[in-house]
C-alpha positions in Angstrom: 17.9 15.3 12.0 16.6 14.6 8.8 13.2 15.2 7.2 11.7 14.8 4.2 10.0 17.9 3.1 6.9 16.9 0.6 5.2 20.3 -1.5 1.5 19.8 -1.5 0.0 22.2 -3.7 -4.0 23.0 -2.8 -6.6 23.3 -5.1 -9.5 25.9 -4.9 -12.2 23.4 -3.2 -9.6 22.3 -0.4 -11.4 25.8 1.3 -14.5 25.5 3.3 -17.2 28.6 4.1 -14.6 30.5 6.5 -11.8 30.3 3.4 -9.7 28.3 5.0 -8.6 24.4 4.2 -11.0 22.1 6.0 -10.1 20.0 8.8 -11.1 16.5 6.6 -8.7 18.0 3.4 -5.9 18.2 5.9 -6.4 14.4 6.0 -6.2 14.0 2.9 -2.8 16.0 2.5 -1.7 14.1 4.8 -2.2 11.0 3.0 -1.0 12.6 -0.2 2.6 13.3 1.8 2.6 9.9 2.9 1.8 8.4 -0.3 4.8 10.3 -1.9 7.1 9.2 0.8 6.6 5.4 1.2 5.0 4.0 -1.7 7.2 3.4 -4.7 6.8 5.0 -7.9 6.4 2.1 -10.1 7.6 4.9 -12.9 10.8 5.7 -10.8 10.4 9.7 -12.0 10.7 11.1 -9.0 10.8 9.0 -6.4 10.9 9.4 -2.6 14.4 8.4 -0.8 12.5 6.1 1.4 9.8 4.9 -1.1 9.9 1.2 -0.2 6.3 0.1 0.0 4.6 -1.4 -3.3 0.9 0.1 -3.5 -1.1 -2.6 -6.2 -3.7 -5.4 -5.8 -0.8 -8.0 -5.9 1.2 -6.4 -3.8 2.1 -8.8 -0.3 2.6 -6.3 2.0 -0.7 -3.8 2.7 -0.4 -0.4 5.2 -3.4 0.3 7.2 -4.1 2.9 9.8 -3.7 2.0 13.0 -4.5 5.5 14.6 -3.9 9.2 13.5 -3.6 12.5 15.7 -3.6 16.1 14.1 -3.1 19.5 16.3 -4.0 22.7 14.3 -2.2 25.2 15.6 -3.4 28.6 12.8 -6.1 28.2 9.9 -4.1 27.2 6.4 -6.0 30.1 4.1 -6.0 29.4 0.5 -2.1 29.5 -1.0 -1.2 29.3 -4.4 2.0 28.4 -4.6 2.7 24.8 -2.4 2.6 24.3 1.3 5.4 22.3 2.6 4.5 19.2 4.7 7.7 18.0 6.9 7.5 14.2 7.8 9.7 11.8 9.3 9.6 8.8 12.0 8.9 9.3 15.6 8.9 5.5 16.0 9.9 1.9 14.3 8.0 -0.8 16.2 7.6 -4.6 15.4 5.1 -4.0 12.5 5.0 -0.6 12.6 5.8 2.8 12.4 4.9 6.6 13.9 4.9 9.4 11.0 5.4 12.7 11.9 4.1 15.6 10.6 4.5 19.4 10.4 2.2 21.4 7.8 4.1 24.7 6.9 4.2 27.8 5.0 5.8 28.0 1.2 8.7 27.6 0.6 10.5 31.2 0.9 7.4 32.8 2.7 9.1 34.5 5.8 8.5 34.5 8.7 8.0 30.4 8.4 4.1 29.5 9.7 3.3 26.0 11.0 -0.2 25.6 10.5 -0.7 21.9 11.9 1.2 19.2 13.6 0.3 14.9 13.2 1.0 11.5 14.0 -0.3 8.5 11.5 0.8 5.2 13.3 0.9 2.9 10.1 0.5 -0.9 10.6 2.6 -3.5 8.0 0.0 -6.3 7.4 0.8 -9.7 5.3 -2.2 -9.9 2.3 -2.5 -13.1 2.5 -2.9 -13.6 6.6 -4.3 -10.2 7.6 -1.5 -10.3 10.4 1.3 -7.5 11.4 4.1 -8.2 8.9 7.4 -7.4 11.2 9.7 -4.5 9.5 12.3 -6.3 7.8 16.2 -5.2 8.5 16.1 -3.8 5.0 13.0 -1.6 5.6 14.4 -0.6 9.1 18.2 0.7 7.3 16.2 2.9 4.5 13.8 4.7 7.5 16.2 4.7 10.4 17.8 8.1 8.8 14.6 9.8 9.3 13.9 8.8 13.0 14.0 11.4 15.5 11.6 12.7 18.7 8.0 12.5 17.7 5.4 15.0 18.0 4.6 16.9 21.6 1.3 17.6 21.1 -0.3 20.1 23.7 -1.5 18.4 27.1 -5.5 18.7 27.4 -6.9 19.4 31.1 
């Protein structure tokens, strides 16, 4: 099983009135983690292990959302030092691709607190066409590493 673990520091506004991150910043983290994972680093300081995806206005290939699912499982109160967001691939479809997602506790903190579980199901789309852009064999070598189970979320009933 490998995962790529992401630290995702919060800043003091991330906190709504009950002190604890709001459910629209854990979005937002969310995106952040993704960000760091897939898009490359045009830099190269730094980079993510499976950073494949360029992220400019030339850039051929675009990622769009095709659906996203978060469980919050305890409130995330205000934390100085980083939380520690988990991701990998649940799934590698045709054009696209389940990321998982487990929101924990600091580094070091014991005992270890997940505060959230998520899917993002992220669509590859040509610019030019506004079609699904098919995952490549290249793309598909670099992320197979990181595929494992997805997410159980709770059943609702």
């Amino acid at each position: 099983m490998t995962r790529l673990t992401i630290p995702m520091p919060l800043r003091w506004g991330d906190q709504d009135a009950y002190g604890h991150v709001n459910n629209a910043t854990m979005f937002r983290l969310l995106e952040e983690a993704r960000i760091r994972a897939f898009i490359l680093d045009e830099g190269g300081s730094g980079q993510s292990p499976i950073a494949a995806l360029p992220a400019s206005p030339s850039a051929q290939i675009w990622t769009l959302i095709g659906g996203q699912q978060i469980e919050y499982l305890r409130p995330v109160p205000y934390l100085r030092d980083p939380l520690r967001i988990e991701l990998w691939l649940g799934h590698l479809g045709g054009a696209s691709i389940d990321i998982c997602y487990e929101v924990k506790s600091p580094a070091g903190v014991q005992p270890e607190v997940t505060y959230a579980r998520a899917l993002t199901t992220l669509v590859l789309v040509d610019a030019d066409t506004g079609l699904p852009r098919r995952l490549d064999s290249e793309l598909r070598a670099l992320w197979e590493p990181y595929l494992e189970a997805p997410i159980a979320f709770r059943k609702r009933g």
